[in-house]
PDB file of C-alpha atoms in Angstrom:
ATOM      1  CA  GLU V   1      15.355  36.440  53.143  1.00 84.00           C
ATOM      2  CA  GLU V   2      15.829  39.822  54.850  1.00 80.00           C
ATOM      3  CA  GLU V   3      14.883  38.287  58.176  1.00 88.00           C
ATOM      4  CA  LEU V   4      17.209  35.339  57.578  1.00 89.00           C
ATOM      5  CA  ILE V   5      20.212  37.549  56.717  1.00 83.00           C
ATOM      6  CA  GLY V   6      19.434  40.110  59.417  1.00 80.00           C
ATOM      7  CA  GLU V   7      22.453  42.268  60.262  1.00 75.00           C
ATOM      8  CA  ASP V   8      24.885  40.076  58.292  1.00 80.00           C
ATOM      9  CA  LYS V   9      24.201  41.865  54.994  1.00 79.00           C
ATOM     10  CA  VAL V  10      27.855  42.712  54.473  1.00 79.00           C
ATOM     11  CA  ASP V  11      28.975  39.071  54.805  1.00 84.00           C
ATOM     12  CA  PHE V  12      26.413  37.911  52.243  1.00 87.00           C
ATOM     13  CA  PHE V  13      27.274  40.802  49.950  1.00 86.00           C
ATOM     14  CA  ASP V  14      30.985  39.928  50.137  1.00 85.00           C
ATOM     15  CA  LEU V  15      30.147  36.376  49.009  1.00 91.00           C
ATOM     16  CA  LYS V  16      28.072  37.603  46.073  1.00 92.00           C
ATOM     17  CA  LYS V  17      30.728  40.131  45.134  1.00 89.00           C
ATOM     18  CA  ARG V  18      33.450  37.474  45.177  1.00 93.00           C
ATOM     19  CA  GLU V  19      31.265  35.208  43.026  1.00 96.00           C
ATOM     20  CA  TYR V  20      30.789  38.045  40.534  1.00 95.00           C
ATOM     21  CA  GLU V  21      34.530  38.774  40.433  1.00 93.00           C
ATOM     22  CA  LEU V  22      35.314  35.093  39.795  1.00 96.00           C
ATOM     23  CA  LYS V  23      32.762  34.983  36.984  1.00 97.00           C
ATOM     24  CA  MET V  24      34.235  38.105  35.389  1.00 95.00           C
ATOM     25  CA  GLU V  25      37.709  36.598  35.693  1.00 95.00           C
ATOM     26  CA  ARG V  26      36.515  33.394  34.011  1.00 96.00           C
ATOM     27  CA  LEU V  27      34.731  35.420  31.333  1.00 95.00           C
ATOM     28  CA  GLY V  28      37.970  37.245  30.546  1.00 94.00           C
ATOM     29  CA  LYS V  29      39.818  33.957  30.142  1.00 95.00           C
ATOM     30  CA  LEU V  30      37.046  32.513  27.957  1.00 95.00           C
ATOM     31  CA  LEU V  31      37.117  35.527  25.662  1.00 95.00           C
ATOM     32  CA  VAL V  32      40.883  35.250  25.285  1.00 96.00           C
ATOM     33  CA  ASP V  33      40.626  31.521  24.552  1.00 96.00           C
ATOM     34  CA  LYS V  34      37.761  31.877  22.077  1.00 94.00           C
ATOM     35  CA  LEU V  35      38.442  35.174  20.287  1.00 94.00           C
ATOM     36  CA  ILE V  36      42.233  35.433  20.320  1.00 95.00           C
ATOM     37  CA  GLY V  37      42.441  31.643  20.208  1.00 96.00           C
ATOM     38  CA  ALA V  38      40.551  31.651  16.894  1.00 94.00           C
ATOM     39  CA  GLU V  39      43.042  34.110  15.411  1.00 94.00           C
ATOM     40  CA  ALA V  40      45.973  32.077  16.740  1.00 96.00           C
ATOM     41  CA  LYS V  41      44.509  28.955  15.145  1.00 96.00           C
ATOM     42  CA  LYS V  42      44.227  30.716  11.766  1.00 95.00           C
ATOM     43  CA  ALA V  43      47.867  31.761  12.056  1.00 96.00           C
ATOM     44  CA  GLY V  44      48.874  28.205  13.010  1.00 96.00           C
ATOM     45  CA  MET V  45      50.373  29.315  16.323  1.00 95.00           C
ATOM     46  CA  PRO V  46      49.904  28.357  19.972  1.00 96.00           C
ATOM     47  CA  LEU V  47      47.889  31.000  21.868  1.00 95.00           C
ATOM     48  CA  GLU V  48      50.755  32.334  24.013  1.00 94.00           C
ATOM     49  CA  GLU V  49      53.078  32.595  21.023  1.00 94.00           C
ATOM     50  CA  TYR V  50      50.436  34.531  19.081  1.00 95.00           C
ATOM     51  CA  ILE V  51      49.893  36.904  22.007  1.00 95.00           C
ATOM     52  CA  SER V  52      53.637  37.483  22.387  1.00 93.00           C
ATOM     53  CA  LYS V  53      54.222  38.063  18.674  1.00 93.00           C
ATOM     54  CA  ASN V  54      51.127  40.055  17.707  1.00 94.00           C
ATOM     55  CA  ILE V  55      49.791  41.730  20.860  1.00 94.00           C
ATOM     56  CA  THR V  56      52.506  42.329  23.441  1.00 93.00           C
ATOM     57  CA  LYS V  57      55.136  42.216  20.671  1.00 91.00           C
ATOM     58  CA  GLY V  58      58.005  40.648  22.523  1.00 85.00           C
ATOM     59  CA  GLU V  59      59.386  41.462  25.949  1.00 86.00           C
ATOM     60  CA  ILE V  60      57.346  43.980  27.925  1.00 90.00           C
ATOM     61  CA  LYS V  61      59.527  46.788  29.204  1.00 90.00           C
ATOM     62  CA  ILE V  62      58.791  48.764  32.361  1.00 92.00           C
ATOM     63  CA  SER V  63      60.078  52.345  32.430  1.00 92.00           C
ATOM     64  CA  ASP V  64      61.747  53.909  35.468  1.00 91.00           C
ATOM     65  CA  SER V  65      58.826  56.337  35.777  1.00 92.00           C
ATOM     66  CA  ASP V  66      56.293  53.436  35.866  1.00 92.00           C
ATOM     67  CA  PHE V  67      58.387  51.679  38.501  1.00 91.00           C
ATOM     68  CA  LYS V  68      58.765  54.815  40.655  1.00 90.00           C
ATOM     69  CA  LYS V  69      55.063  55.601  40.329  1.00 89.00           C
ATOM     70  CA  PHE V  70      54.143  52.112  41.616  1.00 89.00           C
ATOM     71  CA  VAL V  71      56.546  52.372  44.571  1.00 89.00           C
ATOM     72  CA  LYS V  72      55.154  55.803  45.445  1.00 84.00           C
ATOM     73  CA  GLU V  73      51.497  54.732  45.170  1.00 80.00           C
ATOM     74  CA  LYS V  74      52.119  51.653  47.331  1.00 81.00           C
ATOM     75  CA  ARG V  75      54.206  53.723  49.747  1.00 79.00           C
ATOM     76  CA  ILE V  76      57.068  51.262  49.743  1.00 87.00           C
ATOM     77  CA  PRO V  77      60.095  52.726  51.604  1.00 86.00           C
ATOM     78  CA  GLU V  78      63.056  53.132  49.248  1.00 84.00           C
ATOM     79  CA  SER V  79      65.279  51.400  51.809  1.00 87.00           C
ATOM     80  CA  GLN V  80      63.251  48.206  51.295  1.00 89.00           C
ATOM     81  CA  VAL V  81      63.560  48.169  47.501  1.00 89.00           C
ATOM     82  CA  ASN V  82      66.450  45.733  47.072  1.00 92.00           C
ATOM     83  CA  ALA V  83      67.279  43.802  43.872  1.00 91.00           C
ATOM     84  CA  GLN V  84      64.864  40.964  44.732  1.00 93.00           C
ATOM     85  CA  ILE V  85      61.945  43.299  45.505  1.00 92.00           C
ATOM     86  CA  LYS V  86      62.667  45.320  42.373  1.00 92.00           C
ATOM     87  CA  GLU V  87      62.528  42.171  40.242  1.00 93.00           C
ATOM     88  CA  ARG V  88      59.226  41.105  41.810  1.00 94.00           C
ATOM     89  CA  ILE V  89      57.686  44.539  41.252  1.00 94.00           C
ATOM     90  CA  THR V  90      58.919  44.600  37.651  1.00 94.00           C
ATOM     91  CA  GLN V  91      57.455  41.146  36.975  1.00 94.00           C
ATOM     92  CA  TYR V  92      54.146  42.219  38.500  1.00 94.00           C
ATOM     93  CA  LEU V  93      54.026  45.372  36.373  1.00 94.00           C
ATOM     94  CA  GLN V  94      54.905  43.380  33.253  1.00 94.00           C
ATOM     95  CA  GLN V  95      52.046  40.977  33.972  1.00 94.00           C
ATOM     96  CA  GLN V  96      49.635  43.862  34.536  1.00 93.00           C
ATOM     97  CA  LYS V  97      50.735  45.540  31.328  1.00 94.00           C
ATOM     98  CA  LYS V  98      50.320  42.297  29.416  1.00 94.00           C
ATOM     99  CA  GLN V  99      46.796  41.850  30.803  1.00 93.00           C
ATOM    100  CA  ASP V 100      45.901  45.428  29.814  1.00 93.00           C
ATOM    101  CA  GLN V 101      47.174  44.899  26.273  1.00 94.00           C
ATOM    102  CA  VAL V 102      45.357  41.585  25.907  1.00 95.00           C
ATOM    103  CA  GLN V 103      42.105  43.033  27.283  1.00 94.00           C
ATOM    104  CA  ALA V 104      42.354  46.014  24.919  1.00 94.00           C
ATOM    105  CA  TYR V 105      42.792  43.568  22.029  1.00 95.00           C
ATOM    106  CA  VAL V 106      39.792  41.528  23.190  1.00 94.00           C
ATOM    107  CA  ALA V 107      37.721  44.742  23.405  1.00 93.00           C
ATOM    108  CA  LYS V 108      38.701  45.501  19.817  1.00 92.00           C
ATOM    109  CA  LEU V 109      37.634  42.019  18.696  1.00 92.00           C
ATOM    110  CA  THR V 110      34.266  42.217  20.493  1.00 92.00           C
ATOM    111  CA  LYS V 111      33.277  45.167  18.285  1.00 89.00           C
ATOM    112  CA  SER V 112      32.785  42.701  15.427  1.00 86.00           C
ATOM    113  CA  SER V 113      31.813  39.798  17.730  1.00 83.00           C
ATOM    114  CA  PRO V 114      29.551  41.320  20.431  1.00 87.00           C
ATOM    115  CA  VAL V 115      29.367  39.552  23.788  1.00 89.00           C
ATOM    116  CA  GLU V 116      26.250  39.625  25.955  1.00 92.00           C
ATOM    117  CA  VAL V 117      26.668  39.045  29.689  1.00 92.00           C
ATOM    118  CA  TYR V 118      23.664  37.603  31.527  1.00 93.00           C
ATOM    119  CA  PHE V 119      24.876  38.008  35.105  1.00 92.00           C
ATOM    120  CA  SER V 120      24.958  41.359  36.850  1.00 90.00           C
ATOM    121  CA  LYS V 121      27.149  43.045  39.410  1.00 86.00           C
ATOM    122  CA  PRO V 122      25.673  42.610  42.898  1.00 87.00           C
ATOM    123  CA  LYS V 123      24.485  45.699  44.726  1.00 82.00           C
ATOM    124  CA  MET V 124      23.945  46.203  48.422  1.00 79.00           C
ATOM    125  CA  ASN V 125      21.871  49.255  49.171  1.00 81.00           C
ATOM    126  CA  VAL V 126      22.073  50.269  52.815  1.00 84.00           C
ATOM    127  CA  GLN V 127      20.115  53.282  53.999  1.00 86.00           C
ATOM    128  CA  VAL V 128      22.846  55.297  55.714  1.00 92.00           C
ATOM    129  CA  GLU V 129      21.763  58.531  57.347  1.00 94.00           C
ATOM    130  CA  VAL V 130      24.046  61.578  57.081  1.00 95.00           C
ATOM    131  CA  GLY V 131      22.618  63.132  60.253  1.00 93.00           C
ATOM    132  CA  GLY V 132      24.780  65.895  61.719  1.00 92.00           C
ATOM    133  CA  SER V 133      28.005  64.688  60.094  1.00 96.00           C
ATOM    134  CA  PRO V 134      30.396  67.163  58.440  1.00 96.00           C
ATOM    135  CA  THR V 135      29.643  67.363  54.707  1.00 96.00           C
ATOM    136  CA  ALA V 136      31.172  68.762  51.526  1.00 95.00           C
ATOM    137  CA  GLY V 137      29.793  69.174  48.014  1.00 94.00           C
ATOM    138  CA  GLY V 138      26.268  69.753  46.802  1.00 92.00           C
ATOM    139  CA  GLU V 139      23.514  69.582  49.424  1.00 90.00           C
ATOM    140  CA  LYS V 140      21.075  68.317  46.778  1.00 91.00           C
ATOM    141  CA  ALA V 141      23.592  66.144  44.901  1.00 94.00           C
ATOM    142  CA  ALA V 142      22.311  62.981  43.224  1.00 94.00           C
ATOM    143  CA  VAL V 143      25.125  60.971  44.827  1.00 96.00           C
ATOM    144  CA  THR V 144      25.938  60.875  48.541  1.00 96.00           C
ATOM    145  CA  ILE V 145      29.103  59.232  49.821  1.00 96.00           C
ATOM    146  CA  VAL V 146      29.169  58.443  53.535  1.00 97.00           C
ATOM    147  CA  GLU V 147      32.660  57.642  54.785  1.00 97.00           C
ATOM    148  CA  PHE V 148      33.506  55.884  58.056  1.00 97.00           C
ATOM    149  CA  SER V 149      37.120  56.627  58.905  1.00 97.00           C
ATOM    150  CA  ASP V 150      39.849  56.730  61.559  1.00 97.00           C
ATOM    151  CA  PHE V 151      42.358  59.615  61.683  1.00 97.00           C
ATOM    152  CA  GLN V 152      45.193  57.322  62.834  1.00 96.00           C
ATOM    153  CA  CYS V 153      44.595  54.573  60.233  1.00 95.00           C
ATOM    154  CA  PRO V 154      47.197  54.602  57.387  1.00 92.00           C
ATOM    155  CA  PHE V 155      44.702  53.147  54.879  1.00 93.00           C
ATOM    156  CA  CYS V 156      42.255  55.906  55.811  1.00 95.00           C
ATOM    157  CA  SER V 157      44.899  58.440  54.845  1.00 94.00           C
ATOM    158  CA  ARG V 158      44.948  56.919  51.359  1.00 92.00           C
ATOM    159  CA  GLY V 159      41.155  56.902  51.374  1.00 93.00           C
ATOM    160  CA  ALA V 160      41.214  60.625  52.171  1.00 94.00           C
ATOM    161  CA  GLU V 161      43.410  61.235  49.118  1.00 93.00           C
ATOM    162  CA  THR V 162      40.895  59.355  46.980  1.00 94.00           C
ATOM    163  CA  VAL V 163      38.041  61.455  48.401  1.00 94.00           C
ATOM    164  CA  THR V 164      39.990  64.603  47.475  1.00 94.00           C
ATOM    165  CA  GLU V 165      40.283  63.337  43.890  1.00 94.00           C
ATOM    166  CA  VAL V 166      36.546  62.561  43.814  1.00 95.00           C
ATOM    167  CA  LYS V 167      35.773  66.101  45.068  1.00 93.00           C
ATOM    168  CA  LYS V 168      37.945  67.604  42.321  1.00 94.00           C
ATOM    169  CA  LYS V 169      36.359  65.487  39.596  1.00 95.00           C
ATOM    170  CA  TYR V 170      32.679  65.762  40.535  1.00 95.00           C
ATOM    171  CA  GLY V 171      32.370  68.968  42.542  1.00 93.00           C
ATOM    172  CA  ASN V 172      28.763  69.632  43.598  1.00 94.00           C
ATOM    173  CA  LYS V 173      27.485  66.556  41.759  1.00 95.00           C
ATOM    174  CA  VAL V 174      28.530  64.574  44.828  1.00 96.00           C
ATOM    175  CA  ARG V 175      27.905  65.120  48.527  1.00 96.00           C
ATOM    176  CA  ILE V 176      30.449  63.644  50.944  1.00 96.00           C
ATOM    177  CA  ALA V 177      29.748  62.999  54.615  1.00 97.00           C
ATOM    178  CA  PHE V 178      32.403  62.063  57.183  1.00 98.00           C
ATOM    179  CA  LYS V 179      31.607  59.743  60.094  1.00 98.00           C
ATOM    180  CA  HIS V 180      34.014  58.705  62.824  1.00 98.00           C
ATOM    181  CA  PHE V 181      35.042  55.089  63.334  1.00 98.00           C
ATOM    182  CA  PRO V 182      38.117  55.213  65.633  1.00 97.00           C
ATOM    183  CA  LEU V 183      39.559  51.722  66.042  1.00 95.00           C
ATOM    184  CA  PRO V 184      40.469  50.548  69.573  1.00 94.00           C
ATOM    185  CA  MET V 185      44.160  49.979  68.714  1.00 94.00           C
ATOM    186  CA  HIS V 186      44.553  53.626  67.680  1.00 95.00           C
ATOM    187  CA  ARG V 187      44.693  55.473  70.992  1.00 95.00           C
ATOM    188  CA  GLU V 188      44.868  58.968  69.478  1.00 97.00           C
ATOM    189  CA  ALA V 189      42.149  58.452  66.893  1.00 97.00           C
ATOM    190  CA  ARG V 190      39.197  59.117  69.197  1.00 97.00           C
ATOM    191  CA  PRO V 191      40.572  62.379  70.656  1.00 97.00           C
ATOM    192  CA  ALA V 192      41.405  63.484  67.091  1.00 97.00           C
ATOM    193  CA  SER V 193      37.811  62.783  66.065  1.00 98.00           C
ATOM    194  CA  GLU V 194      36.454  64.781  68.999  1.00 98.00           C
ATOM    195  CA  ALA V 195      38.838  67.646  68.181  1.00 98.00           C
ATOM    196  CA  SER V 196      37.742  67.682  64.542  1.00 97.00           C
ATOM    197  CA  MET V 197      34.100  68.018  65.580  1.00 98.00           C
ATOM    198  CA  CYS V 198      35.020  70.998  67.764  1.00 98.00           C
ATOM    199  CA  ILE V 199      36.443  72.568  64.608  1.00 97.00           C
ATOM    200  CA  ASN V 200      33.348  71.592  62.608  1.00 97.00           C
ATOM    201  CA  GLU V 201      31.209  73.399  65.187  1.00 96.00           C
ATOM    202  CA  GLN V 202      32.993  76.590  64.175  1.00 97.00           C
ATOM    203  CA  SER V 203      33.142  76.036  60.414  1.00 95.00           C
ATOM    204  CA  SER V 204      32.568  73.220  57.926  1.00 94.00           C
ATOM    205  CA  ASP V 205      35.315  74.558  55.651  1.00 95.00           C
ATOM    206  CA  LYS V 206      37.762  74.632  58.557  1.00 97.00           C
ATOM    207  CA  PHE V 207      36.768  71.046  59.430  1.00 97.00           C
ATOM    208  CA  TRP V 208      37.889  69.765  56.024  1.00 97.00           C
ATOM    209  CA  LYS V 209      41.181  71.675  56.283  1.00 96.00           C
ATOM    210  CA  TYR V 210      41.656  70.207  59.764  1.00 97.00           C
ATOM    211  CA  HIS V 211      40.696  66.763  58.421  1.00 97.00           C
ATOM    212  CA  ASP V 212      43.469  67.041  55.796  1.00 96.00           C
ATOM    213  CA  LEU V 213      46.034  68.145  58.380  1.00 96.00           C
ATOM    214  CA  LEU V 214      45.229  65.221  60.682  1.00 97.00           C
ATOM    215  CA  PHE V 215      45.668  62.697  57.891  1.00 96.00           C
ATOM    216  CA  LYS V 216      48.933  64.309  56.770  1.00 95.00           C
ATOM    217  CA  ASN V 217      50.300  64.217  60.330  1.00 96.00           C
ATOM    218  CA  GLN V 218      49.147  60.843  61.633  1.00 95.00           C
ATOM    219  CA  ASP V 219      52.299  60.471  63.731  1.00 93.00           C
ATOM    220  CA  LYS V 220      51.539  63.718  65.580  1.00 96.00           C
ATOM    221  CA  LEU V 221      48.031  63.584  67.032  1.00 97.00           C
ATOM    222  CA  ASP V 222      48.811  64.461  70.645  1.00 96.00           C
ATOM    223  CA  ALA V 223      46.803  67.186  72.407  1.00 96.00           C
ATOM    224  CA  ALA V 224      49.384  69.916  71.730  1.00 96.00           C
ATOM    225  CA  SER V 225      49.442  69.069  68.011  1.00 97.00           C
ATOM    226  CA  LEU V 226      45.642  69.024  67.814  1.00 97.00           C
ATOM    227  CA  GLU V 227      45.607  72.534  69.274  1.00 97.00           C
ATOM    228  CA  LYS V 228      48.321  73.676  66.848  1.00 97.00           C
ATOM    229  CA  TYR V 229      46.317  72.385  63.857  1.00 97.00           C
ATOM    230  CA  ALA V 230      43.279  74.306  65.139  1.00 97.00           C
ATOM    231  CA  LYS V 231      45.354  77.481  65.002  1.00 97.00           C
ATOM    232  CA  ASP V 232      46.735  76.531  61.564  1.00 97.00           C
ATOM    233  CA  VAL V 233      43.257  76.301  60.031  1.00 96.00           C
ATOM    234  CA  GLY V 234      42.218  79.654  61.471  1.00 96.00           C
ATOM    235  CA  ALA V 235      39.835  78.381  64.158  1.00 96.00           C
ATOM    236  CA  ASN V 236      39.134  80.273  67.387  1.00 97.00           C
ATOM    237  CA  VAL V 237      41.656  78.465  69.593  1.00 97.00           C
ATOM    238  CA  ASP V 238      40.062  79.457  72.924  1.00 97.00           C
ATOM    239  CA  LYS V 239      36.681  78.086  71.845  1.00 97.00           C
ATOM    240  CA  PHE V 240      38.400  74.965  70.516  1.00 97.00           C
ATOM    241  CA  LYS V 241      40.250  74.352  73.790  1.00 97.00           C
ATOM    242  CA  GLU V 242      37.062  74.827  75.821  1.00 97.00           C
ATOM    243  CA  CYS V 243      35.111  72.438  73.567  1.00 97.00           C
ATOM    244  CA  PHE V 244      37.855  69.801  73.510  1.00 97.00           C
ATOM    245  CA  ALA V 245      38.548  69.928  77.266  1.00 96.00           C
ATOM    246  CA  ALA V 246      34.822  69.513  78.004  1.00 97.00           C
ATOM    247  CA  GLY V 247      34.594  66.430  75.764  1.00 96.00           C
ATOM    248  CA  LYS V 248      31.631  68.061  74.062  1.00 97.00           C
ATOM    249  CA  PHE V 249      31.603  65.635  71.111  1.00 97.00           C
ATOM    250  CA  LYS V 250      32.591  62.462  72.940  1.00 97.00           C
ATOM    251  CA  ASP V 251      29.057  61.059  72.689  1.00 97.00           C
ATOM    252  CA  ALA V 252      28.732  62.105  69.033  1.00 97.00           C
ATOM    253  CA  VAL V 253      31.866  60.148  68.083  1.00 97.00           C
ATOM    254  CA  GLN V 254      30.595  57.113  70.006  1.00 97.00           C
ATOM    255  CA  LYS V 255      27.238  57.357  68.207  1.00 97.00           C
ATOM    256  CA  ASP V 256      29.048  57.309  64.839  1.00 97.00           C
ATOM    257  CA  LEU V 257      30.968  54.232  65.951  1.00 97.00           C
ATOM    258  CA  ASP V 258      27.811  52.444  67.131  1.00 96.00           C
ATOM    259  CA  TYR V 259      25.965  53.419  63.967  1.00 95.00           C
ATOM    260  CA  GLY V 260      28.810  52.171  61.790  1.00 95.00           C
ATOM    261  CA  GLU V 261      28.698  48.774  63.471  1.00 92.00           C
ATOM    262  CA  LYS V 262      24.937  48.705  62.986  1.00 89.00           C
ATOM    263  CA  VAL V 263      25.156  49.268  59.205  1.00 89.00           C
ATOM    264  CA  GLY V 264      27.930  46.693  58.787  1.00 87.00           C
ATOM    265  CA  VAL V 265      31.218  48.594  59.002  1.00 91.00           C
ATOM    266  CA  LYS V 266      33.993  46.178  59.964  1.00 89.00           C
ATOM    267  CA  SER V 267      37.131  48.026  58.928  1.00 91.00           C
ATOM    268  CA  THR V 268      38.339  51.462  57.904  1.00 95.00           C
ATOM    269  CA  PRO V 269      37.938  53.179  55.604  1.00 96.00           C
ATOM    270  CA  THR V 270      34.453  52.047  54.590  1.00 95.00           C
ATOM    271  CA  PHE V 271      32.283  54.045  52.210  1.00 96.00           C
ATOM    272  CA  PHE V 272      28.631  53.891  51.205  1.00 95.00           C
ATOM    273  CA  VAL V 273      28.041  55.417  47.758  1.00 95.00           C
ATOM    274  CA  ASN V 274      24.273  55.941  47.563  1.00 94.00           C
ATOM    275  CA  GLY V 275      24.061  52.964  49.898  1.00 91.00           C
ATOM    276  CA  GLN V 276      26.482  50.779  47.939  1.00 90.00           C
ATOM    277  CA  LEU V 277      29.343  49.431  50.011  1.00 89.00           C
ATOM    278  CA  VAL V 278      32.914  50.255  49.006  1.00 90.00           C
ATOM    279  CA  ALA V 279      35.413  48.933  51.545  1.00 89.00           C
ATOM    280  CA  GLY V 280      39.101  49.767  51.676  1.00 89.00           C
ATOM    281  CA  ALA V 281      41.543  52.342  50.332  1.00 87.00           C
ATOM    282  CA  LEU V 282      40.585  51.903  46.698  1.00 89.00           C
ATOM    283  CA  PRO V 283      41.647  54.156  43.797  1.00 88.00           C
ATOM    284  CA  PRO V 284      39.344  56.931  42.481  1.00 91.00           C
ATOM    285  CA  GLU V 285      38.367  54.730  39.505  1.00 91.00           C
ATOM    286  CA  ALA V 286      36.540  52.320  41.828  1.00 90.00           C
ATOM    287  CA  PHE V 287      34.330  55.206  42.974  1.00 94.00           C
ATOM    288  CA  SER V 288      33.904  56.733  39.528  1.00 94.00           C
ATOM    289  CA  GLU V 289      32.387  53.514  38.209  1.00 90.00           C
ATOM    290  CA  ILE V 290      29.578  53.638  40.787  1.00 92.00           C
ATOM    291  CA  ILE V 291      29.190  57.429  40.757  1.00 95.00           C
ATOM    292  CA  ASP V 292      28.865  57.565  36.963  1.00 94.00           C
ATOM    293  CA  GLU V 293      26.208  54.818  37.060  1.00 91.00           C
ATOM    294  CA  GLU V 294      24.265  56.636  39.777  1.00 92.00           C
ATOM    295  CA  LEU V 295      24.455  59.986  37.970  1.00 93.00           C
ATOM    296  CA  SER V 296      23.294  58.314  34.766  1.00 90.00           C
ATOM    297  CA  ASP V 297      20.355  56.677  36.551  1.00 87.00           C
ATOM    298  CA  ALA V 298      19.421  60.024  38.131  1.00 86.00           C
ATOM    299  CA  LYS V 299      18.987  61.563  34.662  1.00 81.00           C
ATOM    300  CA  LYS V 300      16.522  58.876  33.536  1.00 73.00           C
TER     301      LYS V 300
END
């Protein structure tokens, strides 16, 4: 099977992952139909009426703070939030809140009616080498996250925020490695990557500060700005300029790009958490689920 799949592991994994997600979705609906449905039947009510009366308890209200939080997280410009968009967002949040309430009720019911699931979440373990990449966290941590990213990619900026949250939560329990995957449509991404490695040559701590500055200033990645950020993080500017002008890390950035393609990276940001693929700018919770499992397994 390995020979058959070859280098298309990610495509096959995506299929298995989608199958798993569909099964979990169907399982959720079955549990609602069977468990809450049984209670609705006892009460002599249709399912939706029972849910509305006893679980969500009437109309679901969305507070201004919930609405503003969603708009901020999704980075929706305030100028685009007209009456129609506001209504759509509110309806979406109401549906999400309803689902959360229903799932919490189902979880409560399963305490007295346990449910056993006989299909498991698919895993794709890819051996990804850290090599000479910039790292943060514990050198001997049980969990290693290898990130492939692009300094000019807006989704990567969100991914960087998630990584910051993961660092805060897990500290030295997790080791994070940064690899460069500048996309061809982002003309300033590759020079920014090379510049960051010139900073890393001087100091790993300064690299991560520089990394944060680049993601916060994605609209200003010209050569003059890259030099300014070097000064801002306290790097030796003369050494930085010499390194950057010589293109010292041009080949290193290209090697990261080639290596990323080899292990199945197709978009940015892409992460490998102990070899498990996590693609996209996902929230910290998506990482915590895998990290907690890996830390638990490491204790056994």
